[in-house]
Amino acid sequence: MASKVIRRDLLVGAAACAGALATSVNNGLAKTPRTHDIRIKSFEFEPQTITVKVGDTIRWTNEDLAPHTATAVAADWDTGEIVKDDARSIKVTEGMETNYFCAFHPHMKGTIELI
Amino acid sequence: MAHVAYTADNLDIRYAHLALAKSKNPEIHKFAKTMIRDHEAVNEQALALLEKLGVQAQDNFLSQKLNQDGDAIIERFSTLSGAEFDRAYAENELAYHKAVNALVGDVFIPNIENAEVKALFEEGLKIFKAHEAHAEMMVEALN
């Protein structure tokens, strides 16, 4: 008797788990935020243009000897100084400025496409 | 060669400190701060590499000449102020980076045998070329 109860509980538990898993996978496909990597190399952002969604993260890694920044043209976001071999991230938010540059080397420019 | 590059870096840092002290133009300040930041980063790497290789940079006639010319420029700068100083500083930065880049690119790099030293000079040249382009924009904006 006791074993039957346990088995039933187990089955119910397993079904619940499977259901939860399926839900989280479905949600995951639609909503899991991504991290987009941008390399800073030879005074360029690579890639120069990226396509992102709100909630994603953009991570800049500096491979140059010179320190750089990724700074919004409208100044609403800024990674701050990124030294050699260091990385800084920002989270994509609704309505954020999508054009950015390096505050130290203003000819370095990048674009974020929000979809 | 290493001493010349180190001297050239330090000289540009001295010009930048003078600009921070004398100029009131925010664009000049931004540029000068970038010069200090970048040239210090290069010097730090250069010193680390020299130490790793167990060699010392030797003072030589070319670095002495650079310092003498630099002293004369700093003396001239100290007599200028306002927009006159800003223009002189920007023009000097453009001319100075052009001259040093030509020296590093055409004379130094082709004659460096050590791969690590060569890589550092090449990395430095990329930075100084970016500075040259930036100085060019600054000169145009001030004229």
CSV table of C-alpha atoms in Angstrom, one decimal:
chain,number,residue,atom,x,y,z
A,1,MET,CA,0.0,0.0,0.0
A,2,ALA,CA,2.6,2.3,1.0
A,3,SER,CA,4.7,1.5,-2.0
A,4,LYS,CA,1.7,2.2,-4.3
A,5,VAL,CA,1.3,5.7,-2.8
A,6,ILE,CA,5.0,6.4,-3.2
A,7,ARG,CA,4.9,5.2,-6.8
A,8,ARG,CA,1.9,7.3,-7.6
A,9,ASP,CA,3.5,10.3,-5.9
A,10,LEU,CA,6.6,9.7,-7.9
A,11,LEU,CA,4.7,9.5,-11.2
A,12,VAL,CA,2.8,12.7,-10.4
A,13,GLY,CA,6.1,14.3,-9.4
A,14,ALA,CA,7.8,13.2,-12.6
A,15,ALA,CA,4.9,14.4,-14.7
A,16,ALA,CA,5.0,17.8,-13.0
A,17,CYS,CA,8.7,18.0,-13.6
A,18,ALA,CA,8.3,17.1,-17.2
A,19,GLY,CA,5.6,19.7,-17.6
A,20,ALA,CA,7.8,22.3,-15.9
A,21,LEU,CA,10.7,21.4,-18.0
A,22,ALA,CA,8.7,21.7,-21.2
A,23,THR,CA,7.4,25.1,-20.1
A,24,SER,CA,10.8,26.3,-19.3
A,25,VAL,CA,12.3,25.0,-22.6
A,26,ASN,CA,9.5,26.7,-24.5
A,27,ASN,CA,9.9,29.9,-22.7
A,28,GLY,CA,13.6,29.5,-23.0
A,29,LEU,CA,13.5,29.4,-26.7
A,30,ALA,CA,11.5,32.5,-26.9
A,31,LYS,CA,12.9,34.5,-24.0
A,32,THR,CA,16.4,33.4,-22.8
A,33,PRO,CA,18.6,36.5,-23.0
A,34,ARG,CA,21.7,36.1,-25.0
A,35,THR,CA,25.2,37.5,-24.5
A,36,HIS,CA,26.7,39.1,-27.6
A,37,ASP,CA,30.4,39.4,-27.7
A,38,ILE,CA,32.2,42.3,-29.4
A,39,ARG,CA,36.0,42.3,-29.7
A,40,ILE,CA,37.9,45.6,-29.7
A,41,LYS,CA,40.8,45.0,-31.9
A,42,SER,CA,43.1,47.4,-33.8
A,43,PHE,CA,40.9,50.3,-32.9
A,44,GLU,CA,37.7,48.7,-34.3
A,45,PHE,CA,34.6,47.2,-32.8
A,46,GLU,CA,34.2,43.7,-34.2
A,47,PRO,CA,31.4,43.2,-35.3
A,48,GLN,CA,30.7,46.9,-35.9
A,49,THR,CA,26.9,46.2,-36.0
A,50,ILE,CA,25.1,43.8,-33.8
A,51,THR,CA,21.4,42.7,-33.6
A,52,VAL,CA,20.0,42.3,-30.1
A,53,LYS,CA,16.8,42.0,-28.1
A,54,VAL,CA,15.8,43.8,-25.0
A,55,GLY,CA,17.2,41.8,-22.0
A,56,ASP,CA,20.2,40.6,-23.9
A,57,THR,CA,23.7,41.5,-22.7
A,58,ILE,CA,26.5,43.0,-24.8
A,59,ARG,CA,30.0,42.3,-23.7
A,60,TRP,CA,33.0,44.2,-25.1
A,61,THR,CA,36.5,42.6,-24.7
A,62,ASN,CA,39.5,44.8,-25.3
A,63,GLU,CA,42.3,43.1,-27.2
A,64,ASP,CA,44.2,46.3,-27.8
A,65,LEU,CA,47.0,47.7,-25.7
A,66,ALA,CA,45.3,51.1,-25.5
A,67,PRO,CA,42.3,51.4,-23.1
A,68,HIS,CA,38.9,51.9,-24.7
A,69,THR,CA,35.3,52.5,-23.9
A,70,ALA,CA,31.9,51.8,-25.5
A,71,THR,CA,29.9,54.9,-24.8
A,72,ALA,CA,26.5,55.8,-26.1
A,73,VAL,CA,26.4,58.9,-28.4
A,74,ALA,CA,23.5,60.2,-26.3
A,75,ALA,CA,25.5,59.4,-23.2
A,76,ASP,CA,22.7,57.3,-21.6
A,77,TRP,CA,25.0,54.3,-21.1
A,78,ASP,CA,28.8,53.7,-20.9
A,79,THR,CA,31.0,50.8,-20.1
A,80,GLY,CA,33.7,52.9,-18.5
A,81,GLU,CA,37.3,52.3,-19.2
A,82,ILE,CA,38.1,48.8,-20.5
A,83,VAL,CA,41.8,48.0,-20.2
A,84,LYS,CA,43.7,45.4,-22.2
A,85,ASP,CA,42.3,41.9,-21.9
A,86,ASP,CA,39.4,43.1,-19.8
A,87,ALA,CA,35.7,42.9,-20.6
A,88,ARG,CA,32.7,45.1,-19.7
A,89,SER,CA,29.0,44.4,-20.2
A,90,ILE,CA,25.8,46.3,-20.5
A,91,LYS,CA,22.3,45.0,-20.5
A,92,VAL,CA,20.1,46.0,-23.5
A,93,THR,CA,17.1,48.1,-22.4
A,94,GLU,CA,14.1,49.5,-24.2
A,95,GLY,CA,14.7,52.7,-26.0
A,96,MET,CA,18.5,52.8,-25.4
A,97,GLU,CA,20.8,54.8,-27.6
A,98,THR,CA,22.0,52.4,-30.4
A,99,ASN,CA,24.9,54.4,-31.7
A,100,TYR,CA,28.1,54.3,-29.7
A,101,PHE,CA,31.8,55.2,-29.9
A,102,CYS,CA,35.0,55.0,-27.9
A,103,ALA,CA,35.2,58.1,-25.7
A,104,PHE,CA,39.0,58.0,-25.8
A,105,HIS,CA,39.2,57.4,-29.6
A,106,PRO,CA,36.1,59.0,-31.1
A,107,HIS,CA,36.7,57.7,-34.6
A,108,MET,CA,35.8,54.2,-33.3
A,109,LYS,CA,32.1,53.7,-33.9
A,110,GLY,CA,29.6,50.9,-33.5
A,111,THR,CA,25.9,50.3,-33.9
A,112,ILE,CA,23.4,48.2,-32.1
A,113,GLU,CA,20.2,47.1,-33.9
A,114,LEU,CA,17.3,46.5,-31.6
A,115,ILE,CA,14.7,44.0,-32.8
B,1,MET,CA,65.4,52.2,-30.6
B,2,ALA,CA,63.5,51.3,-27.4
B,3,HIS,CA,64.9,54.4,-25.7
B,4,VAL,CA,63.8,56.6,-28.6
B,5,ALA,CA,60.3,55.2,-28.5
B,6,TYR,CA,60.2,55.6,-24.7
B,7,THR,CA,61.4,59.2,-25.0
B,8,ALA,CA,58.9,60.0,-27.7
B,9,ASP,CA,56.1,58.5,-25.5
B,10,ASN,CA,57.2,60.5,-22.4
B,11,LEU,CA,57.5,63.7,-24.4
B,12,ASP,CA,53.9,63.4,-25.6
B,13,ILE,CA,52.8,62.8,-22.0
B,14,ARG,CA,54.6,66.0,-21.0
B,15,TYR,CA,52.9,68.0,-23.8
B,16,ALA,CA,49.6,66.5,-22.6
B,17,HIS,CA,50.1,67.6,-19.0
B,18,LEU,CA,50.9,71.1,-20.2
B,19,ALA,CA,47.7,71.1,-22.3
B,20,LEU,CA,45.7,70.0,-19.3
B,21,ALA,CA,47.2,72.9,-17.3
B,22,LYS,CA,46.9,75.6,-20.0
B,23,SER,CA,43.9,74.8,-22.1
B,24,LYS,CA,40.3,75.4,-21.2
B,25,ASN,CA,38.9,73.6,-24.3
B,26,PRO,CA,37.2,70.4,-23.3
B,27,GLU,CA,38.1,68.6,-26.5
B,28,ILE,CA,41.8,69.4,-25.9
B,29,HIS,CA,41.5,68.1,-22.4
B,30,LYS,CA,39.9,64.8,-23.7
B,31,PHE,CA,42.6,64.4,-26.2
B,32,ALA,CA,45.4,65.1,-23.8
B,33,LYS,CA,44.0,62.6,-21.3
B,34,THR,CA,43.9,60.0,-24.0
B,35,MET,CA,47.5,60.7,-24.8
B,36,ILE,CA,48.5,60.2,-21.2
B,37,ARG,CA,46.4,57.1,-20.9
B,38,ASP,CA,47.6,55.4,-24.1
B,39,HIS,CA,51.2,56.4,-24.0
B,40,GLU,CA,51.5,55.2,-20.3
B,41,ALA,CA,49.9,51.9,-21.4
B,42,VAL,CA,52.6,51.5,-24.1
B,43,ASN,CA,55.4,52.5,-21.8
B,44,GLU,CA,54.2,50.0,-19.2
B,45,GLN,CA,54.3,47.2,-21.7
B,46,ALA,CA,57.6,48.3,-23.1
B,47,LEU,CA,59.2,48.4,-19.7
B,48,ALA,CA,57.8,44.9,-18.8
B,49,LEU,CA,59.1,43.5,-22.1
B,50,LEU,CA,62.6,45.0,-21.5
B,51,GLU,CA,62.7,43.5,-18.1
B,52,LYS,CA,61.6,40.1,-19.4
B,53,LEU,CA,64.3,40.2,-22.0
B,54,GLY,CA,66.8,41.4,-19.4
B,55,VAL,CA,67.9,44.4,-21.4
B,56,GLN,CA,68.1,48.1,-20.7
B,57,ALA,CA,67.2,50.9,-23.1
B,58,GLN,CA,70.2,53.0,-23.8
B,59,ASP,CA,70.1,56.8,-24.0
B,60,ASN,CA,71.3,57.9,-27.4
B,61,PHE,CA,71.7,60.9,-29.7
B,62,LEU,CA,68.3,60.5,-31.2
B,63,SER,CA,66.5,60.4,-27.9
B,64,GLN,CA,68.6,63.4,-26.7
B,65,LYS,CA,67.7,65.3,-29.9
B,66,LEU,CA,64.0,64.5,-29.3
B,67,ASN,CA,64.2,65.8,-25.7
B,68,GLN,CA,66.0,69.0,-26.8
B,69,ASP,CA,63.4,69.6,-29.5
B,70,GLY,CA,60.7,68.8,-27.0
B,71,ASP,CA,62.1,71.3,-24.4
B,72,ALA,CA,62.1,74.0,-27.1
B,73,ILE,CA,58.4,73.2,-28.0
B,74,ILE,CA,57.3,73.2,-24.4
B,75,GLU,CA,59.1,76.6,-23.9
B,76,ARG,CA,57.2,78.0,-26.9
B,77,PHE,CA,53.9,76.5,-25.7
B,78,SER,CA,54.3,78.2,-22.3
B,79,THR,CA,54.3,81.6,-23.9
B,80,LEU,CA,50.9,80.9,-25.6
B,81,SER,CA,47.4,80.9,-24.2
B,82,GLY,CA,43.7,80.5,-25.1
B,83,ALA,CA,42.8,79.5,-28.7
B,84,GLU,CA,46.4,80.2,-29.8
B,85,PHE,CA,47.7,77.5,-27.4
B,86,ASP,CA,45.0,75.1,-28.4
B,87,ARG,CA,45.8,75.4,-32.1
B,88,ALA,CA,49.6,75.2,-31.5
B,89,TYR,CA,49.1,72.1,-29.3
B,90,ALA,CA,46.8,70.3,-31.9
B,91,GLU,CA,49.1,71.1,-34.8
B,92,ASN,CA,52.1,69.9,-32.9
B,93,GLU,CA,50.4,66.7,-32.0
B,94,LEU,CA,49.5,66.1,-35.6
B,95,ALA,CA,53.0,66.8,-36.8
B,96,TYR,CA,54.7,64.9,-34.0
B,97,HIS,CA,52.6,61.8,-34.5
B,98,LYS,CA,53.2,61.9,-38.2
B,99,ALA,CA,57.0,62.2,-37.7
B,100,VAL,CA,57.2,59.5,-35.0
B,101,ASN,CA,54.9,57.1,-37.0
B,102,ALA,CA,57.0,57.5,-40.1
B,103,LEU,CA,60.2,56.7,-38.0
B,104,VAL,CA,58.6,53.7,-36.3
B,105,GLY,CA,56.9,52.3,-39.4
B,106,ASP,CA,59.6,52.9,-42.0
B,107,VAL,CA,62.8,52.7,-40.0
B,108,PHE,CA,62.3,50.9,-36.7
B,109,ILE,CA,59.9,48.1,-37.4
B,110,PRO,CA,61.6,46.7,-40.5
B,111,ASN,CA,64.9,46.5,-38.5
B,112,ILE,CA,63.6,44.7,-35.4
B,113,GLU,CA,64.5,41.0,-35.2
B,114,ASN,CA,63.0,40.0,-31.9
B,115,ALA,CA,59.4,38.9,-32.6
B,116,GLU,CA,58.0,40.2,-29.3
B,117,VAL,CA,59.7,43.6,-29.6
B,118,LYS,CA,58.4,43.8,-33.2
B,119,ALA,CA,54.9,43.0,-32.1
B,120,LEU,CA,55.0,45.7,-29.4
B,121,PHE,CA,56.2,48.3,-31.9
B,122,GLU,CA,53.5,47.3,-34.3
B,123,GLU,CA,50.9,47.5,-31.6
B,124,GLY,CA,52.3,50.9,-30.6
B,125,LEU,CA,52.2,52.1,-34.2
B,126,LYS,CA,48.5,51.2,-34.5
B,127,ILE,CA,47.8,53.4,-31.4
B,128,PHE,CA,49.9,56.3,-32.7
B,129,LYS,CA,48.2,56.2,-36.1
B,130,ALA,CA,44.8,56.4,-34.3
B,131,HIS,CA,46.2,59.4,-32.4
B,132,GLU,CA,47.4,61.0,-35.7
B,133,ALA,CA,43.8,60.6,-37.1
B,134,HIS,CA,42.4,62.1,-33.9
B,135,ALA,CA,44.8,65.0,-34.0
B,136,GLU,CA,43.9,65.6,-37.6
B,137,MET,CA,40.2,65.9,-36.7
B,138,MET,CA,41.1,68.2,-33.8
B,139,VAL,CA,43.2,70.5,-36.0
B,140,GLU,CA,40.3,70.7,-38.5
B,141,ALA,CA,37.8,71.5,-35.8
B,142,LEU,CA,40.0,74.3,-34.4
B,143,ASN,CA,40.7,76.0,-37.7
